[in-house]
PDB file of C-alpha atoms in Angstrom:
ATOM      1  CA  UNK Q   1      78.152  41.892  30.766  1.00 63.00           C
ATOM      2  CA  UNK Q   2      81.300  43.093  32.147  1.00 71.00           C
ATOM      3  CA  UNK Q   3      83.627  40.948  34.732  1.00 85.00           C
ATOM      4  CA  UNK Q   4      85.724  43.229  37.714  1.00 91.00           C
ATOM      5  CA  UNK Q   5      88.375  41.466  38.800  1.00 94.00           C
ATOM      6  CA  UNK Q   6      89.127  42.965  42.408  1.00 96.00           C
ATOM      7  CA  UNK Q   7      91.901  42.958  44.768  1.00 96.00           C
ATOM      8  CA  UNK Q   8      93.106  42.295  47.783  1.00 97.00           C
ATOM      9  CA  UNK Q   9      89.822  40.510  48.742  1.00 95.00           C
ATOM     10  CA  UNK Q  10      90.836  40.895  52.694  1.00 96.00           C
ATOM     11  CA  UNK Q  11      93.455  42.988  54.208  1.00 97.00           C
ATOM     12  CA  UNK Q  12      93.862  43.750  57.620  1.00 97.00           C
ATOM     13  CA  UNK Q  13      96.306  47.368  58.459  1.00 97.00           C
ATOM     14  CA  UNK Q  14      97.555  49.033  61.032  1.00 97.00           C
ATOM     15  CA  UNK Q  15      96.293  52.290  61.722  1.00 96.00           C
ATOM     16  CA  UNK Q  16      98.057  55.273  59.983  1.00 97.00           C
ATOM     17  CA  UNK Q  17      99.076  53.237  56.978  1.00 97.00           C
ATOM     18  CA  UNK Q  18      97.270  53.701  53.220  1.00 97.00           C
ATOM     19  CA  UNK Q  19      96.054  50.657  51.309  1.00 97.00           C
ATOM     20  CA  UNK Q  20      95.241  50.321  47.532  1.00 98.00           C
ATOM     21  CA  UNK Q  21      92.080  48.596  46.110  1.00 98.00           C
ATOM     22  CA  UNK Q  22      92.528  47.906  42.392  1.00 97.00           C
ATOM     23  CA  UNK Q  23      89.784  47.071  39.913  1.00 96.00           C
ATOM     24  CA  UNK Q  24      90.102  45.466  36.820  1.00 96.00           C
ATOM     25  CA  UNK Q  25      87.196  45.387  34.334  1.00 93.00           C
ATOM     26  CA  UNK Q  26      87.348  42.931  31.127  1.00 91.00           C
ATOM     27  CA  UNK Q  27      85.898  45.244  28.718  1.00 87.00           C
ATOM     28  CA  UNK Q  28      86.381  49.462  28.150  1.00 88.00           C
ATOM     29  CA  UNK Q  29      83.345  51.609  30.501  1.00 86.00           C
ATOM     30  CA  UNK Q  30      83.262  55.282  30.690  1.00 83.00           C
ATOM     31  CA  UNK Q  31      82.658  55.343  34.766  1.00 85.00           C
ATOM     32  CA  UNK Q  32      83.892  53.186  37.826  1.00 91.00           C
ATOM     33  CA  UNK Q  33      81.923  53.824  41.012  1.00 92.00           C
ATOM     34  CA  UNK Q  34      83.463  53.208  44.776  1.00 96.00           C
ATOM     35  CA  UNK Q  35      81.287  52.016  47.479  1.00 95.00           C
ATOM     36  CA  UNK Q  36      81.606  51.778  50.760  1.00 96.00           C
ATOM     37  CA  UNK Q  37      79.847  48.958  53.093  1.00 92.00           C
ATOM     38  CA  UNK Q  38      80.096  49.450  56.395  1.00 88.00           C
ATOM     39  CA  UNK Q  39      79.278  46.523  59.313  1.00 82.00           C
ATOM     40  CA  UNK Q  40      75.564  46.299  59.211  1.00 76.00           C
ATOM     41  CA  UNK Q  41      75.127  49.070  57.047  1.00 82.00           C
ATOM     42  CA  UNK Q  42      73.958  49.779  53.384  1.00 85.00           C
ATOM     43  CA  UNK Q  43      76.121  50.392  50.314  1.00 91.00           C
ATOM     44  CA  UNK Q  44      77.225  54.054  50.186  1.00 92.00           C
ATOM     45  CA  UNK Q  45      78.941  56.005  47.575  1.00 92.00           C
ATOM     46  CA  UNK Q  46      82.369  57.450  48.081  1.00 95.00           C
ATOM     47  CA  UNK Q  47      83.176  58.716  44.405  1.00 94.00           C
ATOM     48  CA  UNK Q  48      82.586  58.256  40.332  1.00 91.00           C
ATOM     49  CA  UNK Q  49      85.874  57.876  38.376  1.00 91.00           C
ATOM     50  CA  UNK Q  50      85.783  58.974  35.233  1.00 84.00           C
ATOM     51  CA  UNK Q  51      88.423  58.268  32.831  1.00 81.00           C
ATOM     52  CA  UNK Q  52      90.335  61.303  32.324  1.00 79.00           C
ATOM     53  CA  UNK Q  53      89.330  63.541  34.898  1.00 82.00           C
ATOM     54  CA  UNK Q  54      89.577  63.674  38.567  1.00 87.00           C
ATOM     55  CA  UNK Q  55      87.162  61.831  40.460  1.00 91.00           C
ATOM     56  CA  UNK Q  56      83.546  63.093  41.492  1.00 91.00           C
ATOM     57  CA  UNK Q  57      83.264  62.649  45.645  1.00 94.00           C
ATOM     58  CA  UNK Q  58      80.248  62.518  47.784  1.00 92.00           C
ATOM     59  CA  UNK Q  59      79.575  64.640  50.181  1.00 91.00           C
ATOM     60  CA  UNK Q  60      81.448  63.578  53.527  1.00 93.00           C
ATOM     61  CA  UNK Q  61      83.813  62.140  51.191  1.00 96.00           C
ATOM     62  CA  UNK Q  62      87.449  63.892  49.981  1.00 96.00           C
ATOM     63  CA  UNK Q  63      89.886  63.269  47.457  1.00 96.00           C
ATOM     64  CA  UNK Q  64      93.233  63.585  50.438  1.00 97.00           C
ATOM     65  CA  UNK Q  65      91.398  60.745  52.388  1.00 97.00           C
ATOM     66  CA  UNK Q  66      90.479  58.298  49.239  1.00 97.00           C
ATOM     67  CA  UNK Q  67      92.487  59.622  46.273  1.00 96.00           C
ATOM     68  CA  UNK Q  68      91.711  57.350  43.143  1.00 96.00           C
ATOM     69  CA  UNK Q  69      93.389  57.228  40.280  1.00 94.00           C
ATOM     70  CA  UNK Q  70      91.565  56.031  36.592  1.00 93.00           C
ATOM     71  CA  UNK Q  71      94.205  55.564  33.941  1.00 91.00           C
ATOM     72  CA  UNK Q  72      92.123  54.077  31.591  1.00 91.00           C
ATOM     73  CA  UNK Q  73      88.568  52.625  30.681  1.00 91.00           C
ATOM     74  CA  UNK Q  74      89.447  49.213  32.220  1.00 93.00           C
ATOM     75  CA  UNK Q  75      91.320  50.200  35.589  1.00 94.00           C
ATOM     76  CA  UNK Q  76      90.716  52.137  38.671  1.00 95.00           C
ATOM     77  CA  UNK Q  77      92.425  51.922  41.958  1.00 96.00           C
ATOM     78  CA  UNK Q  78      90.783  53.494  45.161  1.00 97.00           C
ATOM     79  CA  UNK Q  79      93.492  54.193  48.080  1.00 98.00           C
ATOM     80  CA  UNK Q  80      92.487  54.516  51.756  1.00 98.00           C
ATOM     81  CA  UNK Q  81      95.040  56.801  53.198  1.00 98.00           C
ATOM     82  CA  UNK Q  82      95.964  57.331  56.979  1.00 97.00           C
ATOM     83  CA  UNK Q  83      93.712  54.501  58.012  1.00 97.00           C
ATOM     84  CA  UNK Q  84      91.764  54.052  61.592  1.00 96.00           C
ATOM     85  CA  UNK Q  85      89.696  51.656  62.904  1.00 95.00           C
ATOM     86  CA  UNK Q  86      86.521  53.759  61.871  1.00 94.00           C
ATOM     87  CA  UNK Q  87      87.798  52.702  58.097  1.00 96.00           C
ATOM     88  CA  UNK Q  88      87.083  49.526  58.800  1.00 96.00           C
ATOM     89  CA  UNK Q  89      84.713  48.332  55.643  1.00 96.00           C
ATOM     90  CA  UNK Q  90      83.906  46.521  52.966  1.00 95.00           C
ATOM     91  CA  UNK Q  91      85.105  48.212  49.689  1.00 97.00           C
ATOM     92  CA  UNK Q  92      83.525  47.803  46.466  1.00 96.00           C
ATOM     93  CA  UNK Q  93      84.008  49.175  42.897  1.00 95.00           C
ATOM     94  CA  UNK Q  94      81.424  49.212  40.313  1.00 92.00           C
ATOM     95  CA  UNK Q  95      80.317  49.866  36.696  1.00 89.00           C
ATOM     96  CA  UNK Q  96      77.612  49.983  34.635  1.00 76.00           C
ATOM     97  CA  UNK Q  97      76.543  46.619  32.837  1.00 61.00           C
ATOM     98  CA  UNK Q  98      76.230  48.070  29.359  1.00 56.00           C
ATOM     99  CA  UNK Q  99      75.742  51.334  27.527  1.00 50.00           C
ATOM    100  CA  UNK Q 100      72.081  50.194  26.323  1.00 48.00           C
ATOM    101  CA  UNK Q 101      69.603  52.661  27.607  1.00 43.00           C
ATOM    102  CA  UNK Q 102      67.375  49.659  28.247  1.00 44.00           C
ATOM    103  CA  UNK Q 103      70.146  48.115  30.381  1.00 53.00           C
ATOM    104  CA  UNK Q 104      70.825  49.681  33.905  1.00 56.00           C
ATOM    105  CA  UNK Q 105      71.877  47.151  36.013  1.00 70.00           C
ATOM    106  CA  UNK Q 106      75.810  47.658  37.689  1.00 81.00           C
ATOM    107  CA  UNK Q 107      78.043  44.863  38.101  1.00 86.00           C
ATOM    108  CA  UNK Q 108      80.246  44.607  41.464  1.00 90.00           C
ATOM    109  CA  UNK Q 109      83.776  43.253  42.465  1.00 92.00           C
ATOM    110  CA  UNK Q 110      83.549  40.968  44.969  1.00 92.00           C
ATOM    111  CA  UNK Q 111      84.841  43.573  47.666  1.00 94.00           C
ATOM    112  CA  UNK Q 112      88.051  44.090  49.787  1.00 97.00           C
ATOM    113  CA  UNK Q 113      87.218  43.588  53.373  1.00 96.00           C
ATOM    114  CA  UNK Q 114      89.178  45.920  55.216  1.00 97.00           C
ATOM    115  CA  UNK Q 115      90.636  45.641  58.845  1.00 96.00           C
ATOM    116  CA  UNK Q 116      92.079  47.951  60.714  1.00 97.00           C
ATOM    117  CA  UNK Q 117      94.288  47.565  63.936  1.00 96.00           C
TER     118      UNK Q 117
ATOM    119  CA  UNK B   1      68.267  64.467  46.891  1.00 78.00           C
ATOM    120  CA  UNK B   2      66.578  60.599  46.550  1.00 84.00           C
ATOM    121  CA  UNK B   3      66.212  58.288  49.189  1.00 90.00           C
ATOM    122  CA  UNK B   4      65.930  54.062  49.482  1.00 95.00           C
ATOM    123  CA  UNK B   5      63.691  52.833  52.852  1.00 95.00           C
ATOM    124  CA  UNK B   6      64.083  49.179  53.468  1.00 96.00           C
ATOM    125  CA  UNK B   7      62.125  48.497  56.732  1.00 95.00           C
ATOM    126  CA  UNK B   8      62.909  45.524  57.752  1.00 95.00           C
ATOM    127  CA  UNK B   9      66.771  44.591  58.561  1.00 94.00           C
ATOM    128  CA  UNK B  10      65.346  40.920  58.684  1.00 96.00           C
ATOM    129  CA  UNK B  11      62.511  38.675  57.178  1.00 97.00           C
ATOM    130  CA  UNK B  12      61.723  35.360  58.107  1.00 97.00           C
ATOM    131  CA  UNK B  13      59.328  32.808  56.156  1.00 97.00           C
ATOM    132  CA  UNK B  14      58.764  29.263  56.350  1.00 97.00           C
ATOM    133  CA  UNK B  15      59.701  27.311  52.401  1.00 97.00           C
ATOM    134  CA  UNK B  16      56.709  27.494  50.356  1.00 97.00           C
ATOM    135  CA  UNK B  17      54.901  30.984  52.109  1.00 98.00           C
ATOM    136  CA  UNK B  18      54.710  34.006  50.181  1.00 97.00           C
ATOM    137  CA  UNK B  19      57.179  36.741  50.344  1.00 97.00           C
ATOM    138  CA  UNK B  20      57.432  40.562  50.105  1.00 97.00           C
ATOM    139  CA  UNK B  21      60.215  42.609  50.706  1.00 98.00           C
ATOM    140  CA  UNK B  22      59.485  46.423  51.124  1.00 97.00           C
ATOM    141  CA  UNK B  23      60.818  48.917  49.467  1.00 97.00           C
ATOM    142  CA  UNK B  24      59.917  52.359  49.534  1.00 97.00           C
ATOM    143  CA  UNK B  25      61.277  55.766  47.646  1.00 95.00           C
ATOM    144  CA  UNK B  26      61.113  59.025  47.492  1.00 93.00           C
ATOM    145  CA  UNK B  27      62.701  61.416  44.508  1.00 88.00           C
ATOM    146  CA  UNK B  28      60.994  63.877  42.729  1.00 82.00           C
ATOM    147  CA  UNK B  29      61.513  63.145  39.063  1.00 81.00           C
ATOM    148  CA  UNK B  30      60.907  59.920  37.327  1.00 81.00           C
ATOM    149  CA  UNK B  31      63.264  56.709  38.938  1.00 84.00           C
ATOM    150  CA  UNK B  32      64.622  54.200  37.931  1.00 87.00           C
ATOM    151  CA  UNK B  33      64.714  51.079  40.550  1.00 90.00           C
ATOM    152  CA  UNK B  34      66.175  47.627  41.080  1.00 91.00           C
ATOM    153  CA  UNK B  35      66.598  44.722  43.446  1.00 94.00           C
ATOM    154  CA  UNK B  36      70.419  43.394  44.290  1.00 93.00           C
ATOM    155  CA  UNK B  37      70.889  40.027  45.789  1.00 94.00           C
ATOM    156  CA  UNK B  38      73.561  39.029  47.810  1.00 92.00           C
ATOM    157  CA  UNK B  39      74.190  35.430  48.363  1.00 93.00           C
ATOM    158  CA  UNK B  40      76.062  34.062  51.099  1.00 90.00           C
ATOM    159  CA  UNK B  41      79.858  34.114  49.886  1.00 86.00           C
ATOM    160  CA  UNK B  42      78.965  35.891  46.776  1.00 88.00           C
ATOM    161  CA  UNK B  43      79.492  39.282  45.462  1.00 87.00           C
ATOM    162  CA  UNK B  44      76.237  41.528  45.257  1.00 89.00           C
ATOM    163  CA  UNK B  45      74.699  41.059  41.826  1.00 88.00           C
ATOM    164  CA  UNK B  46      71.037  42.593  39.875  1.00 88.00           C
ATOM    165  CA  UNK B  47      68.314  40.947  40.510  1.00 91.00           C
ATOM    166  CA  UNK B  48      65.509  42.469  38.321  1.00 89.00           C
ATOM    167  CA  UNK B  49      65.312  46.091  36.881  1.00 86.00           C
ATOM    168  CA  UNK B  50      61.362  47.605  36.481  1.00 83.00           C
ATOM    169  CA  UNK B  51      62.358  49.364  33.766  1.00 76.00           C
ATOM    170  CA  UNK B  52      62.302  45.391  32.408  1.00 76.00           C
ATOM    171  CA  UNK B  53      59.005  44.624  34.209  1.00 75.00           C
ATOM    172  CA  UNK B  54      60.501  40.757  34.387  1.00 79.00           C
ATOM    173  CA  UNK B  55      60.370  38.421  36.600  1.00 82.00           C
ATOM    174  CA  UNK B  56      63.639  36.567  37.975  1.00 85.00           C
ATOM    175  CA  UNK B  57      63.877  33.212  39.953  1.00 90.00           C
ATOM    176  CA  UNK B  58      60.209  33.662  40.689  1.00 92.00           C
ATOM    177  CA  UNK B  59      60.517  37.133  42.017  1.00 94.00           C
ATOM    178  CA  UNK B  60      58.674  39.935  40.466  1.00 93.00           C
ATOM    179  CA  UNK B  61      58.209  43.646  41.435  1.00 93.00           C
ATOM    180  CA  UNK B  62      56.294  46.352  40.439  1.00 88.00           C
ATOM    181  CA  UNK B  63      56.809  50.378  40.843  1.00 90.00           C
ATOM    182  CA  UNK B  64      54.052  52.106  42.360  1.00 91.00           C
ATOM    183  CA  UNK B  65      54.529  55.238  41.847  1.00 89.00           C
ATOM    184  CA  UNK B  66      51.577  56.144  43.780  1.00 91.00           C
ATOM    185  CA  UNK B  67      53.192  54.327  46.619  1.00 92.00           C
ATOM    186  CA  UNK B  68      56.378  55.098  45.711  1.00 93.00           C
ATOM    187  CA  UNK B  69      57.219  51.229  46.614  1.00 95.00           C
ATOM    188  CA  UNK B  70      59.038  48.910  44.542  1.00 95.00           C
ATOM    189  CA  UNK B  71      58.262  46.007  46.488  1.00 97.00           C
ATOM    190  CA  UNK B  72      59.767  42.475  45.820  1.00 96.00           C
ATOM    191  CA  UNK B  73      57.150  39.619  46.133  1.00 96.00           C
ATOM    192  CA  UNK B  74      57.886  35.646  45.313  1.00 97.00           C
ATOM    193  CA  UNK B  75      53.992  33.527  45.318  1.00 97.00           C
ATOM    194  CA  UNK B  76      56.231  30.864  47.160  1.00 97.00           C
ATOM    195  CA  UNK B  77      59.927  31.122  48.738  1.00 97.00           C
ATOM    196  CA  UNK B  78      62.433  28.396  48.207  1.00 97.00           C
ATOM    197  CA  UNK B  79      65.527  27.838  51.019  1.00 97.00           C
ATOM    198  CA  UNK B  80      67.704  29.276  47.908  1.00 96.00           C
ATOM    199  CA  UNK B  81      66.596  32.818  48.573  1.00 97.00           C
ATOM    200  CA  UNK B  82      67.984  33.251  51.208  1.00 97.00           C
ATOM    201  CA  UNK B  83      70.077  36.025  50.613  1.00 96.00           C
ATOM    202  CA  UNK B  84      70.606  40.115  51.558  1.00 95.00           C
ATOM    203  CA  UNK B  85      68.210  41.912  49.159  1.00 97.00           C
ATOM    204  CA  UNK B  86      69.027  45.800  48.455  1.00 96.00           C
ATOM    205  CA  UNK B  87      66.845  48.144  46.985  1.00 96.00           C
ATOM    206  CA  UNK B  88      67.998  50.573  44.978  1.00 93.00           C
ATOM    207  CA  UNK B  89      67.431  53.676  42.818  1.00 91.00           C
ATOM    208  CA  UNK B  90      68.770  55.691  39.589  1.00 86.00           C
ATOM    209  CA  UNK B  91      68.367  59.383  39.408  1.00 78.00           C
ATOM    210  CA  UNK B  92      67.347  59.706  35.958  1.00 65.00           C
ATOM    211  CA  UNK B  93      69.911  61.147  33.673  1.00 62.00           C
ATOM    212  CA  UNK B  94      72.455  59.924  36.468  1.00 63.00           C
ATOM    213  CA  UNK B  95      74.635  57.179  36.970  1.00 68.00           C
ATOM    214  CA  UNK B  96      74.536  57.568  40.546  1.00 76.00           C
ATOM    215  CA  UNK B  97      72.666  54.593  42.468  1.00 84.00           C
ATOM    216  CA  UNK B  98      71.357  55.079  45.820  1.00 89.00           C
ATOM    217  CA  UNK B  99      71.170  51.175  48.092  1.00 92.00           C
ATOM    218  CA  UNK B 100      68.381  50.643  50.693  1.00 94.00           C
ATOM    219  CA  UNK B 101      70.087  49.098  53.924  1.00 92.00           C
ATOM    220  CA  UNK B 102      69.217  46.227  53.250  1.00 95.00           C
ATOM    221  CA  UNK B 103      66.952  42.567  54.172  1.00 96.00           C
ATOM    222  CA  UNK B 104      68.049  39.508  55.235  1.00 96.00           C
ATOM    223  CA  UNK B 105      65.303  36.966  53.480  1.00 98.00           C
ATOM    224  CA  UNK B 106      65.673  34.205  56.077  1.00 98.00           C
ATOM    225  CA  UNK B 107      63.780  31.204  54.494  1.00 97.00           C
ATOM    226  CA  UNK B 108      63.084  28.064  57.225  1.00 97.00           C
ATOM    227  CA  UNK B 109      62.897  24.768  55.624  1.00 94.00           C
TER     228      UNK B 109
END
């Protein structure tokens, strides 16, 4: 199964500044998927990174605001730009455990918890 | 578009009761579900998959389709399992994966 190797675990940013998560996966997977966890909330989907292409964003969700780069199949960087509080969140990037059809599960970073003043 | 319902933001048991976590769906083609665990300190990791029909640290869960549940159920909870539990579901044919909000299993020695 695949290992992501995410970072910063914890940042904390003054408003109107841009952070970068990066993700680091140990072995080649054709998507990346960025997840948002907000306080008390559940685990919602900002975008799918394909390698190659521009990202695919959910709805409420645009490219100007989290702009994400995939340069190849075992990296993908997800930047919050012109941060506010309301950013405030646990990020978290994700792929897909295997390319079995009988295996579905995802595997997760361990998530940047982000702060913002 | 599918949805995960997770009723209960909190469940509390005593060591050694039974436990079910609900989990209800709705999507109109055929789903694909799982349970997440998230350990205190840990990162959020799978649990069990139906499409496996296996049971995992005890825990077992079956999709009713009927229902559409997907509900997690352990004969006897240890103070181990104490964890966040997300639902979730795959669109079939998509990667996509949409997370229930979430219980906190809260098991009392």
């Amino acid at each position: 199964s695949a290992v992501i190797s995410q970072k910063p675990s914890r940042d904390i940013c003054q408003r109107g500044t841009s952070l970068t998560i990066q993700c680091q996966v140990d072995s080649q997977v054709t998507m990346m998927f960025w997840y948002r966890q907000q306080p008390g909330q559940s685990l919602t989907l900002i975008a799918t990174a394909n390698q190659g292409s521009e990202a695919t964003y959910e709805s409420g969700f645009v490219i100007d605001k989290f702009p994400i780069s995939r340069p190849n199949l075992t990296f993908s960087t997800l930047t919050v730009s012109n941060m506010s509080p309301e950013d405030s969140s646990i990020y978290l990037c994700s792929v897909n455990r295997g390319d079995s059809l009988a295996n579905y599960g995802y595997t997760f970073g361990s998530g940047t918890r982000l702060t913002v003043v | 578009a599918q949805r995960v319902t997770q009723p209960e933001k909190l469940l509390s048991v005593f060591k050694g009761a039974p436990v079910e976590l609900k989990c209800n769906y709705s999507y109109s083609g055929s789903p694909e579900l799982f349970w997440y665990v998230q350990y205190s300190r840990q990162r959020l990791q799978l649990l069990l998959r139906h499409i496996s029909r296996e049971s995992i640290k005890g825990f077992t869960a079956d999709l009713n389709k009927g229902e559409t549940s997907f509900h997690l159920k352990k004969p006897f909870a240890q103070e181990e399992d104490s964890a966040m539990y997300y639902c979730a579901l795959r669109a079939g044919g998509y990667q996509k994966v949409t997370f229930g909000t979430g219980t906190k299993l809260q098991v009392i020695p």
